[in-house]
Amino acid sequence: MSKNQALFERAQRTIPGGVNSPVRAFRSVGGTPRFIERAEGAYFWDADGKRYIDYIGSWGPMILGHVHPEVLGAVQRVLANGFSFGAPTEAEIEIAEEICKLVPSIEQVRMVSSGTEATMSALRLARGFTNRSRIVKFEGCYHGHADSLLVKAGSGLLTFGNPTSAGVPADIAKHTTVLEYNNVEQLNEAFKAFGPEIASVIVEPVAGNMNLVRATPEFLNALRERCNEYGSVLIFDEVMCGFRVALGGAQQVYGIKPDLTCLGKVIGGGMPAAAFGGRRDIMAHLAPLGGVYQAGTLSGNPIAVAAGLKTLQLIQRPGFYDDLAKQTRKLVDGLTGAARDAKVPFSADSIGGMFGLYFMDSVPGSFAQIQQGDTRRFNAFFHAMLDAGVYFAPSAFEAGFVSSAHDNAIIDATIDAARGAFASLAA
């Protein structure tokens, strides 16, 4: 028995499913999860000592690669001063100033500890600001595991949403309307029906949790126009795509200014940190200034802030995003070419340092289209690449990530491995 297998069996005795986040369990792809012991640059090593090229990057945060020496140094410098204080620090001001500088739509920002906490708090703030209850979200967009957001579409357009998780009361789910991503017509119909009730629309402008799916400019412009028309708060969930697709996030790419933005992943540099922020008049409704309560013992934790602040400083290097996008595009073009040579139906897309792999002929634009992909072939490809020492997300419904540590040799090695993997699928 491998050490990975032994650890997984041991973990299942004390941890539900043997993991602390469901996708890690390999349930959708089969097989044994890899238990990671260490990481460096673009690689990590499992409990059996096998090295992998890492394309999840802790699900996005490791934009500089693992154990970047300057980030590590920043963390080590603050460690000696204490782990957490439960009181303000100057570093919290510095990271807030940096975020507000880099994302102009954010006039004030509140630090939290997770993306779920950021989206949950932003929605509460939007409801408190508008004094309305209904929120609108879109199929395939994941905004964390707060009750209001674990909702799927109802049986027909404009029906109440249905809970997608046990433990979510129907009385909560009924306040969430779920629409099709990139469907402007549905959006307009929803606002005609419910406009004065809608507190907020929350959206991933570049979705990463149904695989990578880009919003169309028409869709995001319609969102901005309807929210302006009805006084609803537009929330961009950029927990994943923020600082990943561009220095100013997806809102910079699309040229659209949301009212609130949720951030995470990169702003913690691999440590547990997230944030939400936006218009000053909306943020003024947060306690202690206003009546919308939000608090967190470890919010603005000095160690997480040190890692995040140094990461935000380093990604501002001239040419950083051009280089990152170039390497990511080289990866997806190489994979597409390898699949074409093997005559395997496949497409891929990338934006900034995010990418999506689809076992279908064209790049999808909605959750319904994503579901038409060949998951059986994806699973076989995943395991063939894993055997070859390349670690992609263990699900056909997750985006992947490239870091600045993924140099030409690493990308070339990945494409070489993919040629063999695709050939095995065609056999």
XYZ file of C-alpha atoms in Angstrom:
427
model
C 0.000 0.000 0.000
C 1.286 3.462 -0.884
C 1.699 6.078 1.802
C -1.003 8.174 0.061
C -3.460 5.277 0.362
C -2.536 4.660 3.982
C -3.002 8.322 4.854
C -6.363 8.453 3.069
C -7.642 5.416 4.965
C -6.402 6.917 8.230
C -7.945 10.314 7.435
C -11.380 8.845 6.795
C -11.579 7.631 10.378
C -11.511 11.160 11.836
C -12.294 13.521 8.923
C -15.568 13.265 6.935
C -14.619 11.801 3.572
C -10.990 12.018 4.598
C -10.638 15.622 3.397
C -11.384 19.141 4.616
C -12.777 20.363 1.291
C -14.822 18.030 -0.934
C -13.047 18.293 -4.311
C -9.820 17.064 -2.724
C -11.378 13.617 -2.243
C -11.044 12.689 -5.963
C -14.659 11.482 -5.911
C -15.426 12.783 -9.421
C -12.260 11.363 -11.007
C -11.766 8.262 -8.874
C -8.607 7.027 -7.238
C -6.640 8.053 -4.192
C -6.013 11.708 -3.280
C -2.415 12.800 -3.152
C -1.302 13.988 0.275
C 1.180 16.795 -0.247
C 4.294 17.119 1.896
C 6.072 20.109 0.399
C 6.115 22.501 -2.550
C 8.548 24.804 -4.314
C 8.120 26.967 -7.398
C 5.834 25.221 -9.901
C 6.101 21.805 -8.203
C 4.851 19.898 -5.217
C 5.722 16.467 -3.812
C 3.308 13.899 -2.383
C 3.699 11.588 0.592
C 5.266 8.914 -1.617
C 7.923 11.368 -2.758
C 6.565 11.816 -6.295
C 6.971 15.257 -7.845
C 4.166 16.946 -9.796
C 3.922 20.053 -11.938
C 1.211 21.920 -10.047
C -1.604 23.568 -12.013
C -3.950 24.267 -9.104
C -1.621 26.513 -7.123
C -3.672 26.084 -3.927
C -6.704 26.894 -6.143
C -5.290 30.200 -7.319
C -3.302 32.000 -4.607
C 0.188 30.874 -5.642
C 0.542 33.276 -8.555
C 4.272 33.608 -7.802
C 4.760 29.878 -7.321
C 5.257 28.082 -4.026
C 7.605 29.336 -1.314
C 8.612 32.483 -3.162
C 11.671 33.735 -1.250
C 10.443 37.321 -0.841
C 7.009 36.232 0.384
C 8.611 33.726 2.718
C 10.921 36.436 4.037
C 8.004 38.805 4.678
C 6.209 36.117 6.683
C 9.303 35.183 8.656
C 9.886 38.808 9.650
C 6.453 39.161 11.257
C 6.341 35.694 12.854
C 8.698 36.712 15.629
C 6.370 39.562 16.628
C 3.356 37.351 17.318
C 0.764 35.328 15.418
C -2.402 37.331 16.123
C -3.422 40.225 18.330
C -7.160 40.854 18.025
C -6.243 44.534 17.670
C -5.397 46.739 14.666
C -1.984 46.800 13.017
C -0.371 49.219 10.580
C -0.008 46.403 8.050
C -3.811 46.195 7.764
C -3.840 49.818 6.645
C -1.071 49.142 4.143
C -2.829 46.228 2.457
C -6.118 48.168 2.403
C -4.352 51.083 0.712
C -2.757 48.729 -1.803
C -6.079 47.082 -2.673
C -7.827 50.431 -3.087
C -4.989 51.654 -5.317
C -5.064 48.588 -7.567
C -8.864 48.212 -7.800
C -10.284 51.734 -8.284
C -13.919 50.676 -7.709
C -12.940 49.863 -4.108
C -12.986 53.018 -2.005
C -12.996 51.174 1.318
C -12.272 47.541 2.127
C -12.824 45.149 5.015
C -10.472 42.185 5.516
C -11.897 38.742 6.333
C -10.474 35.217 6.398
C -12.123 33.360 3.487
C -13.897 33.907 0.189
C -17.113 32.518 1.633
C -16.932 35.071 4.432
C -16.358 37.847 1.888
C -19.355 36.988 -0.312
C -21.646 36.294 2.632
C -20.749 39.644 4.203
C -21.070 41.560 0.923
C -24.577 40.192 0.388
C -25.605 41.077 3.933
C -24.236 44.570 3.370
C -26.140 44.905 0.076
C -29.357 43.837 1.768
C -28.788 46.255 4.629
C -27.979 49.097 2.246
C -31.032 48.551 0.013
C -33.414 47.256 2.687
C -34.364 44.471 0.248
C -34.119 40.670 0.506
C -33.863 39.122 -2.973
C -30.527 38.317 -4.548
C -29.783 37.124 -8.064
C -27.012 34.652 -8.883
C -26.145 32.553 -11.930
C -25.940 28.831 -12.613
C -22.427 27.484 -12.318
C -21.088 30.426 -10.305
C -19.883 29.326 -6.883
C -19.687 32.013 -4.229
C -18.849 29.953 -1.180
C -20.994 27.804 1.070
C -23.250 30.418 2.706
C -26.897 29.316 2.818
C -28.213 31.953 0.398
C -25.734 30.867 -2.258
C -26.145 27.076 -2.211
C -29.161 27.363 -4.465
C -29.920 26.034 -7.935
C -32.453 27.262 -10.463
C -36.106 26.450 -9.880
C -38.229 24.407 -12.251
C -38.739 27.378 -14.557
C -37.574 30.903 -15.163
C -38.330 33.233 -12.256
C -39.442 30.453 -9.907
C -37.972 30.289 -6.455
C -34.587 28.654 -6.180
C -34.155 25.236 -4.588
C -31.487 24.358 -2.018
C -28.550 22.344 -3.385
C -27.314 21.324 0.048
C -28.995 19.599 2.953
C -29.322 21.989 5.854
C -30.304 24.998 3.747
C -33.879 26.005 4.694
C -36.292 26.585 1.830
C -37.270 29.856 3.519
C -33.747 31.119 2.847
C -33.440 29.684 -0.643
C -36.658 31.368 -1.743
C -34.935 34.751 -1.554
C -32.423 33.697 -4.237
C -33.227 33.805 -7.941
C -30.919 31.746 -10.159
C -30.494 32.623 -13.831
C -28.421 31.296 -16.723
C -24.934 32.756 -17.025
C -24.486 35.015 -20.071
C -28.250 35.072 -20.753
C -29.201 38.763 -21.135
C -32.827 37.994 -21.961
C -33.366 36.073 -18.724
C -31.684 38.837 -16.778
C -33.979 41.486 -18.245
C -37.057 39.352 -17.545
C -35.995 38.848 -13.934
C -35.620 42.578 -13.366
C -38.998 43.238 -14.988
C -40.582 40.761 -12.593
C -38.651 41.455 -9.407
C -36.604 44.624 -9.938
C -37.783 46.615 -6.898
C -37.166 43.550 -4.668
C -33.606 42.829 -5.829
C -31.014 43.869 -3.275
C -28.065 42.563 -5.226
C -26.798 40.673 -8.225
C -23.652 38.645 -7.559
C -21.580 37.245 -10.394
C -18.165 35.816 -11.214
C -17.147 38.021 -14.171
C -14.758 35.241 -15.090
C -16.190 32.037 -13.677
C -13.792 29.423 -12.362
C -15.950 26.946 -10.498
C -17.811 25.452 -13.446
C -14.442 25.406 -15.194
C -13.249 28.627 -16.811
C -16.154 30.467 -18.462
C -15.893 34.103 -19.490
C -18.795 36.485 -19.175
C -19.655 38.258 -22.409
C -19.292 42.054 -22.421
C -22.985 42.322 -23.345
C -23.961 40.306 -20.271
C -21.889 42.343 -17.824
C -22.992 45.631 -19.379
C -26.625 44.546 -19.030
C -25.981 43.709 -15.365
C -24.561 47.163 -14.742
C -27.450 48.864 -16.571
C -30.209 46.910 -14.765
C -28.610 47.466 -11.354
C -28.354 51.188 -12.094
C -31.966 51.268 -13.250
C -33.394 49.514 -10.201
C -30.978 50.620 -7.494
C -29.612 47.115 -6.916
C -26.050 46.507 -5.746
C -23.798 44.844 -8.332
C -21.265 42.537 -6.678
C -18.332 41.141 -8.619
C -17.064 37.977 -6.969
C -13.399 38.202 -7.890
C -12.214 35.853 -5.166
C -10.746 33.663 -7.889
C -10.178 35.976 -10.862
C -9.109 39.057 -8.879
C -5.386 39.739 -9.513
C -5.395 36.546 -11.598
C -6.669 37.778 -14.970
C -5.196 41.285 -14.680
C -3.707 43.558 -12.034
C -7.064 45.293 -11.630
C -9.049 42.075 -11.940
C -11.784 41.199 -14.412
C -13.377 44.621 -13.901
C -10.274 46.143 -15.462
C -10.475 43.720 -18.411
C -14.139 44.508 -19.063
C -14.088 48.168 -18.085
C -17.092 47.776 -15.779
C -17.257 49.197 -12.271
C -19.160 47.083 -9.708
C -20.562 48.520 -6.489
C -18.884 45.889 -4.313
C -16.048 43.461 -5.009
C -15.104 40.273 -3.189
C -11.436 39.278 -3.205
C -9.451 36.329 -1.893
C -6.851 33.790 -3.019
C -4.019 36.024 -4.314
C -4.470 38.715 -1.638
C -3.424 36.183 1.000
C -0.374 34.917 -0.865
C -1.356 31.381 0.172
C -2.471 32.281 3.694
C -6.152 32.442 4.768
C -7.197 35.964 3.769
C -9.993 37.582 1.788
C -11.748 40.929 1.600
C -14.797 42.764 0.360
C -15.012 46.432 -0.498
C -16.495 49.048 -2.758
C -18.346 52.324 -2.708
C -17.756 54.390 0.405
C -21.466 55.126 0.908
C -22.259 51.393 0.947
C -19.320 50.463 3.172
C -20.448 53.123 5.661
C -23.363 50.807 6.558
C -20.932 48.306 8.138
C -20.487 48.157 11.898
C -19.127 50.047 13.767
C -20.363 52.903 11.526
C -23.683 51.363 10.497
C -26.166 48.686 11.376
C -24.829 45.793 9.244
C -22.833 43.595 11.578
C -19.698 41.745 10.513
C -16.727 40.688 12.605
C -13.873 38.191 12.627
C -11.300 37.243 15.231
C -8.575 36.588 12.659
C -9.559 39.250 10.125
C -6.415 41.109 9.071
C -4.206 38.462 10.673
C -0.651 39.869 10.572
C 0.907 36.756 9.032
C -1.670 36.539 6.240
C -1.428 40.276 5.630
C 2.366 40.060 5.331
C 2.134 37.278 2.725
C -0.633 39.034 0.819
C 0.923 42.488 0.842
C 4.266 41.225 -0.432
C 2.479 39.239 -3.168
C 0.512 42.320 -4.262
C 3.736 44.315 -4.421
C 5.569 41.701 -6.492
C 2.853 41.231 -9.109
C 3.166 44.919 -10.008
C 6.512 44.273 -11.648
C 6.438 45.645 -15.238
C 5.526 42.910 -17.693
C 4.390 40.455 -15.013
C 0.904 39.928 -16.434
C 2.068 39.913 -20.039
C 4.495 37.112 -19.200
C 1.899 35.208 -17.150
C -0.710 35.395 -19.911
C 1.871 34.347 -22.518
C 2.841 31.220 -20.577
C -0.789 30.306 -19.915
C -1.650 30.741 -23.582
C 1.367 28.620 -24.545
C 0.028 25.855 -22.299
C -3.525 25.833 -23.691
C -2.351 26.149 -27.301
C 0.039 23.249 -26.790
C -2.640 21.068 -25.204
C -5.087 21.925 -27.978
C -2.529 20.990 -30.607
C -1.748 17.692 -28.884
C -5.447 16.814 -28.740
C -5.909 17.745 -32.383
C -3.032 15.506 -33.425
C -4.654 12.636 -31.519
C -8.084 13.490 -32.982
C -9.619 13.847 -29.508
C -12.511 16.357 -29.208
C -11.029 19.097 -27.046
C -10.893 22.862 -26.605
C -9.219 25.212 -24.158
C -9.263 28.858 -23.127
C -7.212 31.161 -20.960
C -7.275 34.688 -19.598
C -4.367 36.046 -17.606
C -3.098 33.204 -15.419
C -6.338 31.162 -15.484
C -7.213 28.435 -17.948
C -9.951 25.943 -18.753
C -9.783 22.527 -20.426
C -12.941 21.153 -22.077
C -13.468 17.763 -23.657
C -15.774 19.194 -26.290
C -15.325 20.837 -29.679
C -15.801 24.477 -28.645
C -15.265 26.717 -25.646
C -18.455 26.829 -23.515
C -20.301 29.953 -22.425
C -22.674 28.593 -19.778
C -23.096 25.878 -17.183
C -25.480 23.965 -19.457
C -22.826 23.898 -22.178
C -20.133 22.841 -19.704
C -22.265 19.842 -18.741
C -22.119 18.574 -22.315
C -18.403 17.857 -21.970
C -17.053 14.291 -21.926
C -16.261 13.766 -18.245
C -15.242 10.148 -18.856
C -12.467 11.297 -21.176
C -11.478 14.068 -18.791
C -11.111 11.558 -15.946
C -8.909 9.305 -18.071
C -6.816 12.305 -19.141
C -6.492 13.485 -15.538
C -5.103 10.156 -14.380
C -2.775 9.800 -17.365
C -1.338 13.230 -16.600
C -1.149 12.453 -12.886
C 0.844 9.302 -13.671
C 3.130 11.474 -15.814
C 3.705 13.891 -12.930
C 1.287 16.668 -13.916
C -1.394 17.678 -11.414
C -4.506 19.286 -12.901
C -7.661 19.966 -10.879
C -9.336 16.640 -9.968
C -12.639 17.694 -11.551
C -13.864 18.572 -15.022
C -15.594 21.595 -13.486
C -12.638 23.552 -12.121
C -10.340 26.116 -13.714
C -6.579 25.735 -13.617
C -3.808 28.184 -12.747
C -0.352 29.030 -14.032
C 2.229 30.850 -11.917
C 5.240 32.969 -12.799
C 7.342 29.928 -11.844
C 5.981 27.924 -14.816
C 8.820 28.537 -17.244
C 9.148 27.313 -20.838
C 10.740 24.015 -19.835
C 7.849 23.226 -17.467
C 5.198 24.135 -20.033
C 7.007 22.061 -22.687
C 7.195 19.076 -20.318
C 3.469 19.365 -19.684
C 2.662 19.416 -23.395
C 4.933 16.410 -23.994
C 3.099 14.490 -21.277
C -0.229 15.518 -22.794
C 0.704 14.058 -26.166
C 0.961 10.653 -24.556
C -2.211 11.161 -22.551
C -4.266 12.186 -25.567
C -2.832 9.323 -27.610
C -4.009 6.877 -24.956
C -7.520 8.356 -25.129
C -7.650 7.892 -28.877
C -6.439 4.286 -28.723
